[in-house]
């Protein structure tokens, strides 16, 4: 218990009793895939992402002295099953750190269209971390909030910050306290980039395997996992240099190979996990064709068949049109670098 408090650099503060926060999703250019500690959400590798300017999640937390259990509402309906369990487990962690037992009323509004293929867990837990920390009186700086958000969903640690963000895996040795302290996200410098992500939704259906289960089975069974993790470390170092130089072509090439490598680790898992569909490959072909025509366009895919295409802002319309022409029925969303998580005041 004592260690737990030290690990989070909590400075007790007066609980506000209620707070509302907003956070945006992020897309990884260097992927997080695989945990070395599932309880603490510690990854095997560093990852790097771009926070988006679309699809915010807004979450309010209000402490309720009378309530016997947490009340969790998601897009206007009571949360059930795994979604509710994850939020309550997260609130338990906040309560333990705050030394308070009061239950909460949590209200979350996601603006990601259902099935857009963008996980709402990153924006969701980043917003919940900021709102719950304030409501329960944990005085955390951005690094502390990132560590806290990580305990809800690994990728949420990155949505605490805006623009380009690196999440440090931290040390693999030492105490739990050391490990917790070492694993947080922070902004990464980038110069002169004017990037856009064209999000191509080829399939809006729910995913068949959760990313949590898929990454576990990949780490446990894929002979390609360790080689990918090693190459991902090298990719991250190159990515930092490319961002510093403002070299979109290098950023895109590194992101694309890192994502394809991650999917290769899954294809080699036993049994194989395959998120990429025929439509995904059609979009990847159109991205290759764009490059042949001299357009800088690079693809990345997460735990689903949808494709996010990185390009210069000035090429976004052309990229969106090419993707839609190649894979009719594809819905596209255009995203740019967005802000980090923040508290909203009473009038929003
Ligand atoms: C493929 O953060 O959703 O999007 O930590 O188990 O909640 P948990 O997983 P999550 O995994 C994201 C995986 C990914 C790659 C990435 O965002 O880096």
Coordinates of N, CA and C and ligand atoms in Angstrom, one line a residue, residues 26-33 35 41 47-49 86 119 121-122 125 150 152-156 158 167 207 211-213 215 262-263 266 301-303, ligand 1:
X26 N -5.9 8.0 -30.4 CA -4.6 8.2 -31.1 C -4.3 7.0 -31.9
X27 N -3.5 7.2 -33.0 CA -3.1 6.0 -33.8 C -1.6 5.8 -33.7
X28 N -1.2 4.6 -33.4 CA 0.2 4.3 -33.3 C 0.9 4.2 -34.6
X29 N 2.1 4.9 -34.7 CA 2.9 4.8 -35.9 C 4.0 3.7 -35.6
X30 N 4.4 3.6 -34.3 CA 5.2 2.5 -33.8 C 4.3 1.8 -32.8
X31 N 3.9 0.5 -33.1 CA 2.8 -0.1 -32.4 C 3.2 -0.6 -31.0
X32 N 2.2 -0.6 -30.1 CA 2.2 -1.3 -28.8 C 1.6 -2.6 -29.1
X33 N 2.3 -3.7 -28.9 CA 1.7 -5.0 -29.1 C 2.4 -6.0 -28.2
X35 N 2.2 -7.3 -23.7 CA 2.4 -6.8 -22.3 C 3.4 -7.7 -21.6
X41 N -0.2 -3.3 -16.8 CA -0.2 -2.8 -18.2 C 1.2 -2.2 -18.6
X47 N 6.3 2.6 -27.7 CA 5.4 2.9 -28.9 C 5.3 4.4 -29.1
X48 N 4.8 4.7 -30.3 CA 4.8 6.2 -30.6 C 3.5 6.4 -31.5
X49 N 2.8 7.5 -31.2 CA 1.5 7.7 -31.8 C 1.3 9.1 -32.2
X86 N -14.2 -3.0 -16.5 CA -13.0 -2.3 -16.7 C -13.0 -0.9 -16.0
X119 N -10.4 2.3 -31.8 CA -10.7 1.9 -30.4 C -11.0 3.2 -29.6
X121 N -11.1 3.0 -26.4 CA -10.5 2.8 -25.1 C -9.4 3.8 -24.8
X122 N -8.7 4.2 -25.8 CA -7.6 5.2 -25.5 C -8.1 6.5 -25.1
X125 N -10.2 6.0 -21.6 CA -9.5 5.9 -20.3 C -8.6 7.1 -20.0
X150 N -2.8 4.5 -18.3 CA -2.2 3.2 -18.8 C -2.9 2.1 -18.1
X152 N -5.9 1.7 -17.3 CA -7.2 1.4 -17.9 C -7.0 0.7 -19.3
X153 N -6.1 1.2 -20.1 CA -5.8 0.6 -21.4 C -4.5 1.2 -21.8
X154 N -3.6 0.3 -22.2 CA -2.2 0.8 -22.5 C -2.1 2.0 -23.4
X155 N -2.9 2.0 -24.5 CA -2.8 3.1 -25.5 C -3.4 4.4 -24.9
X156 N -4.2 4.3 -23.8 CA -4.7 5.5 -23.2 C -3.6 6.4 -22.6
X158 N -1.1 7.3 -24.0 CA -0.6 8.2 -25.0 C -1.6 9.3 -25.3
X167 N 5.4 6.4 -25.8 CA 5.1 5.8 -24.5 C 6.3 4.9 -24.2
X207 N -14.9 -6.4 -33.9 CA -13.8 -7.3 -34.2 C -14.1 -8.6 -33.5
X211 N -8.1 -6.9 -28.9 CA -6.6 -6.7 -29.0 C -5.9 -7.3 -27.8
X212 N -6.6 -7.2 -26.6 CA -6.0 -7.7 -25.4 C -5.7 -9.2 -25.5
X213 N -6.7 -10.0 -26.0 CA -6.5 -11.4 -26.1 C -5.5 -11.7 -27.2
X215 N -3.0 -9.9 -28.4 CA -1.6 -9.6 -28.1 C -1.0 -10.7 -27.1
X262 N 4.0 -6.1 -37.2 CA 3.1 -6.5 -36.1 C 2.1 -7.5 -36.6
X263 N 1.5 -7.2 -37.8 CA 0.5 -8.2 -38.3 C 1.2 -9.5 -38.6
X266 N 1.2 -11.7 -35.7 CA -0.1 -12.3 -35.4 C -0.4 -13.5 -36.3
X301 N -2.3 -0.3 -39.8 CA -3.5 -1.0 -39.4 C -3.4 -1.5 -38.0
X302 N -4.5 -1.4 -37.3 CA -4.5 -1.9 -35.9 C -5.2 -3.2 -35.7
X303 N -5.9 -3.4 -34.6 CA -6.5 -4.7 -34.4 C -7.9 -4.8 -35.1
Ligands
LIG1 C1 -3.1 -2.5 -32.2 O1 -4.4 -0.3 -25.7 O2 -6.4 -1.3 -26.8 O3 -4.0 -0.4 -31.3 O4 -3.8 -2.2 -23.2 O5 -5.1 -4.3 -23.6 O6 -6.3 -2.1 -23.4 P1 -5.0 -2.8 -23.8 O7 -4.8 -2.7 -25.4 P2 -5.0 -1.5 -26.4 O8 -4.1 -2.0 -27.6 C2 -3.8 -1.2 -28.7 C3 -3.1 -2.0 -29.7 C4 -3.0 -1.4 -31.1 C5 -1.6 -0.7 -31.2 C6 -1.4 0.6 -30.5 O9 -2.4 1.4 -30.3 O10 -0.2 0.9 -30.2

